[in-house]
């Protein structure tokens, strides 16, 4: 899960079609599965407060508590800037790099590391298939809902077979804040050097750069 990113984490708002739900409220197996700790892929982060989608290539290194996010260019947004973000949670800093100019910002983080996984104390919500006959994936849905609290603040959907993240949604004050869909995931980190900030970050500015020139 995550928190700090101007981007990140899925559910009804993401438009996932669900077929053949199994019995609700019956945990399948002894507990949550163990999610992969290193993977690369893509995600779409939807910020419900702004109504904006952010598409990015993502490299996730849970072993070393770091994430690299490379925003994808959109031709229909001429004023938009596109950034690379390197989140280093062991150092509690995030680097924001302009993909075009290579200008760099270095910002201290206050949010603690929150991995993309299913915490052991999570509540089982449902098990179902995404897709249709002959072309579907079985997933489980978990949340942080507890008997003493009616509403959850996190809902995670993970594949049943290999425990890949499919969707995560975070809420705050009973309103959805971020909803993230994950796809095209591959195990491992192809190039660990992507977590090393470029040389332009040696003279990084201390504040975030704006996302648009307009």
Short mmCIF file of C-alpha atoms in Angstrom, two decimals:
data_model
loop_
_atom_site.label_atom_id
_atom_site.label_comp_id
_atom_site.label_asym_id
_atom_site.label_seq_id
_atom_site.Cartn_x
_atom_site.Cartn_y
_atom_site.Cartn_z
CA UNK A 1 0.00 0.00 0.00
CA UNK A 2 1.40 3.28 -0.03
CA UNK A 3 0.51 6.74 0.83
CA UNK A 4 2.94 9.52 0.01
CA UNK A 5 2.90 9.28 -3.79
CA UNK A 6 1.22 11.86 -5.92
CA UNK A 7 0.22 8.73 -7.64
CA UNK A 8 -0.73 5.47 -5.95
CA UNK A 9 -3.34 1.78 -4.97
CA UNK A 10 -8.56 -0.71 -6.70
CA UNK A 11 -12.17 -1.45 -6.61
CA UNK A 12 -15.58 -0.64 -8.14
CA UNK A 13 -14.47 2.76 -9.42
CA UNK A 14 -11.81 1.07 -11.54
CA UNK A 15 -14.45 -0.74 -13.55
CA UNK A 16 -13.35 -4.32 -12.85
CA UNK A 17 -15.92 -6.82 -14.01
CA UNK A 18 -16.65 -9.60 -11.56
CA UNK A 19 -18.22 -12.94 -12.36
CA UNK A 20 -19.08 -16.02 -10.37
CA UNK A 21 -18.64 -14.78 -6.79
CA UNK A 22 -18.04 -17.49 -4.24
CA UNK A 23 -19.54 -17.66 -0.78
CA UNK A 24 -19.02 -14.37 1.01
CA UNK A 25 -17.34 -14.15 4.37
CA UNK A 26 -15.73 -17.61 4.25
CA UNK A 27 -11.91 -17.36 4.35
CA UNK A 28 -10.23 -19.56 1.76
CA UNK A 29 -7.21 -21.20 3.37
CA UNK A 30 -5.44 -20.36 6.63
CA UNK A 31 -4.84 -16.69 5.88
CA UNK A 32 -3.58 -14.13 3.36
CA UNK A 33 -1.15 -15.19 0.66
CA UNK A 34 2.42 -13.83 0.50
CA UNK A 35 2.84 -11.23 -2.25
CA UNK A 36 6.05 -11.06 -4.35
CA UNK A 37 8.61 -8.66 -2.93
CA UNK A 38 10.18 -7.61 -6.22
CA UNK A 39 8.33 -6.96 -9.46
CA UNK A 40 8.02 -4.58 -12.40
CA UNK A 41 4.95 -3.62 -14.35
CA UNK A 42 2.47 -0.81 -14.84
CA UNK A 43 -0.30 0.83 -12.91
CA UNK A 44 -3.06 3.38 -13.29
CA UNK A 45 -3.60 5.51 -10.20
CA UNK A 46 -6.92 7.29 -9.95
CA UNK A 47 -7.13 10.21 -7.54
CA UNK A 48 -10.78 10.62 -6.61
CA UNK A 49 -10.27 14.11 -5.22
CA UNK A 50 -9.02 15.48 -8.57
CA UNK A 51 -10.63 13.01 -10.96
CA UNK A 52 -7.27 12.38 -12.64
CA UNK A 53 -5.68 9.14 -13.79
CA UNK A 54 -1.90 8.77 -13.67
CA UNK A 55 -0.36 6.00 -15.78
CA UNK A 56 3.15 4.83 -15.01
CA UNK A 57 5.73 2.10 -15.33
CA UNK A 58 6.64 0.83 -11.86
CA UNK A 59 9.53 -1.05 -10.31
CA UNK A 60 8.79 -2.32 -6.80
CA UNK A 61 11.55 -3.51 -4.47
CA UNK A 62 10.01 -4.54 -1.17
CA UNK A 63 13.24 -6.14 0.05
CA UNK A 64 14.99 -2.76 0.09
CA UNK A 65 11.86 -0.63 0.62
CA UNK A 66 12.10 1.38 -2.57
CA UNK A 67 9.86 2.13 -5.54
CA UNK A 68 10.53 3.78 -8.88
CA UNK A 69 7.65 5.31 -10.82
CA UNK A 70 8.04 6.53 -14.42
CA UNK A 71 5.00 8.51 -15.57
CA UNK A 72 3.83 7.75 -19.11
CA UNK A 73 3.60 10.53 -21.68
CA UNK A 74 0.22 11.58 -23.05
CA UNK A 75 0.14 13.40 -26.38
CA UNK A 76 -3.20 15.03 -25.62
CA UNK A 77 -1.80 17.00 -22.64
CA UNK A 78 0.72 19.42 -24.22
CA UNK A 79 1.26 21.47 -21.03
CA UNK A 80 1.79 18.46 -18.80
CA UNK A 81 5.19 17.68 -17.34
CA UNK A 82 6.18 14.07 -16.82
CA UNK A 83 8.33 12.93 -13.96
CA UNK A 84 10.29 10.01 -12.66
CA UNK A 85 9.89 9.38 -8.93
CA UNK A 86 12.35 7.38 -6.83
CA UNK A 87 11.03 6.58 -3.36
CA UNK A 88 13.75 5.46 -0.94
CA UNK A 89 11.99 4.57 2.28
CA UNK A 90 15.07 3.45 4.18
CA UNK A 91 16.41 7.00 3.71
CA UNK A 92 12.90 8.54 3.93
CA UNK A 93 13.40 10.67 0.79
CA UNK A 94 11.76 10.86 -2.63
CA UNK A 95 13.46 12.20 -5.75
CA UNK A 96 11.34 13.86 -8.44
CA UNK A 97 13.12 14.07 -11.82
CA UNK A 98 11.75 15.94 -14.84
CA UNK A 99 11.96 13.41 -17.67
CA UNK A 100 12.73 16.11 -20.26
CA UNK A 101 15.06 18.55 -18.47
CA UNK A 102 16.41 16.15 -15.81
CA UNK A 103 15.82 18.82 -13.16
CA UNK A 104 15.60 17.19 -9.76
CA UNK A 105 13.83 17.74 -6.44
CA UNK A 106 14.66 15.92 -3.21
CA UNK A 107 11.87 15.82 -0.65
CA UNK A 108 11.80 14.34 2.84
CA UNK A 109 9.02 11.80 3.36
CA UNK A 110 6.91 11.49 6.49
CA UNK A 111 4.87 8.42 5.55
CA UNK A 112 6.27 5.09 6.74
CA UNK A 113 6.93 2.22 4.35
CA UNK A 114 3.69 0.44 3.46
CA UNK A 115 4.33 -2.57 1.20
CA UNK A 116 2.08 -3.92 -1.51
CA UNK A 117 0.93 -7.00 0.33
CA UNK A 118 -1.88 -8.36 2.50
CA UNK A 119 -1.20 -7.77 6.22
CA UNK A 120 -1.57 -10.84 8.44
CA UNK A 121 -4.41 -9.24 10.41
CA UNK A 122 -6.47 -8.44 7.31
CA UNK A 123 -10.14 -9.41 7.03
CA UNK A 124 -11.18 -11.77 4.23
CA UNK A 125 -13.94 -10.17 2.16
CA UNK A 126 -14.54 -12.24 -0.97
CA UNK A 127 -13.16 -14.61 -3.59
CA UNK A 128 -14.20 -14.37 -7.25
CA UNK A 129 -13.18 -14.45 -10.89
CA UNK A 130 -12.22 -11.36 -12.90
CA UNK A 131 -13.16 -11.76 -16.56
CA UNK A 132 -15.37 -14.33 -18.25
CA UNK A 133 -15.54 -18.05 -19.10
CA UNK A 134 -12.23 -19.33 -20.47
CA UNK A 135 -10.55 -15.98 -19.89
CA UNK A 136 -10.52 -15.20 -16.20
CA UNK A 137 -8.32 -14.85 -13.14
CA UNK A 138 -9.32 -15.94 -9.64
CA UNK A 139 -8.66 -13.36 -6.94
CA UNK A 140 -9.22 -12.75 -3.26
CA UNK A 141 -10.31 -9.48 -1.69
CA UNK A 142 -9.07 -8.43 1.74
CA UNK A 143 -9.53 -5.32 3.87
CA UNK A 144 -8.53 -3.75 7.18
CA UNK A 145 -12.14 -3.81 8.39
CA UNK A 146 -12.51 -4.81 12.03
CA UNK A 147 -15.63 -5.72 14.05
CA UNK A 148 -15.39 -2.51 16.08
CA UNK A 149 -15.26 -0.37 12.92
CA UNK A 150 -17.90 -0.54 10.24
CA UNK A 151 -15.94 0.92 7.34
CA UNK A 152 -12.57 -0.20 5.98
CA UNK A 153 -9.83 2.25 5.01
CA UNK A 154 -7.99 -0.20 2.73
CA UNK A 155 -9.21 -2.85 0.31
CA UNK A 156 -6.76 -5.02 -1.63
CA UNK A 157 -7.43 -7.47 -4.45
CA UNK A 158 -4.72 -10.08 -5.10
CA UNK A 159 -4.51 -13.06 -7.45
CA UNK A 160 -5.19 -16.36 -5.75
CA UNK A 161 -2.47 -18.35 -7.54
CA UNK A 162 0.66 -16.19 -7.14
CA UNK A 163 -0.57 -13.32 -4.95
CA UNK A 164 0.08 -10.53 -7.45
CA UNK A 165 -1.57 -7.20 -6.64
CA UNK A 166 -4.52 -6.45 -8.90
CA UNK A 167 -6.14 -3.49 -7.24
CA UNK A 168 -5.91 -1.43 -4.06
CA UNK A 169 -8.16 1.31 -2.74
CA UNK A 170 -7.51 3.64 0.17
CA UNK A 171 -10.17 5.72 1.87
CA UNK A 172 -9.98 8.56 4.34
CA UNK A 173 -12.84 10.06 6.33
CA UNK A 174 -15.29 7.74 4.54
CA UNK A 175 -14.33 9.07 1.10
CA UNK A 176 -12.15 7.33 -1.48
CA UNK A 177 -8.77 8.98 -1.94
CA UNK A 178 -6.78 6.75 -4.30
CA UNK A 179 -7.60 3.70 -6.37
CA UNK A 180 -4.84 1.82 -8.21
CA UNK A 181 -4.95 -0.92 -10.85
CA UNK A 182 -1.86 -3.08 -11.49
CA UNK A 183 -1.15 -4.98 -14.71
CA UNK A 184 1.59 -6.56 -16.87
CA UNK A 185 3.59 -7.52 -13.79
CA UNK A 186 6.85 -9.46 -14.08
CA UNK A 187 8.88 -10.94 -11.24
CA UNK A 188 12.23 -9.39 -10.34
CA UNK A 189 14.07 -6.12 -11.00
CA UNK A 190 15.64 -6.01 -14.47
CA UNK A 191 17.98 -3.09 -13.70
CA UNK A 192 18.67 -2.24 -10.02
CA UNK A 193 20.47 0.97 -11.07
CA UNK A 194 17.13 2.65 -11.76
CA UNK A 195 16.88 3.29 -8.01
CA UNK A 196 20.03 5.43 -8.10
CA UNK A 197 19.14 9.15 -8.59
CA UNK A 198 20.87 10.82 -11.58
CA UNK A 199 23.80 13.20 -11.09
CA UNK A 200 21.47 16.22 -11.44
CA UNK A 201 20.05 15.30 -8.04
CA UNK A 202 23.32 16.28 -6.35
CA UNK A 203 22.06 19.86 -6.51
CA UNK A 204 18.37 19.03 -6.05
CA UNK A 205 15.83 21.66 -5.07
CA UNK A 206 14.01 21.13 -1.75
CA UNK A 207 10.46 21.49 -3.10
CA UNK A 208 8.28 19.57 -5.54
CA UNK A 209 8.09 20.76 -9.14
CA UNK A 210 4.69 21.69 -10.59
CA UNK A 211 3.03 19.19 -12.92
CA UNK A 212 2.01 21.66 -15.64
CA UNK A 213 3.47 24.66 -17.48
CA UNK A 214 0.02 26.10 -18.25
#
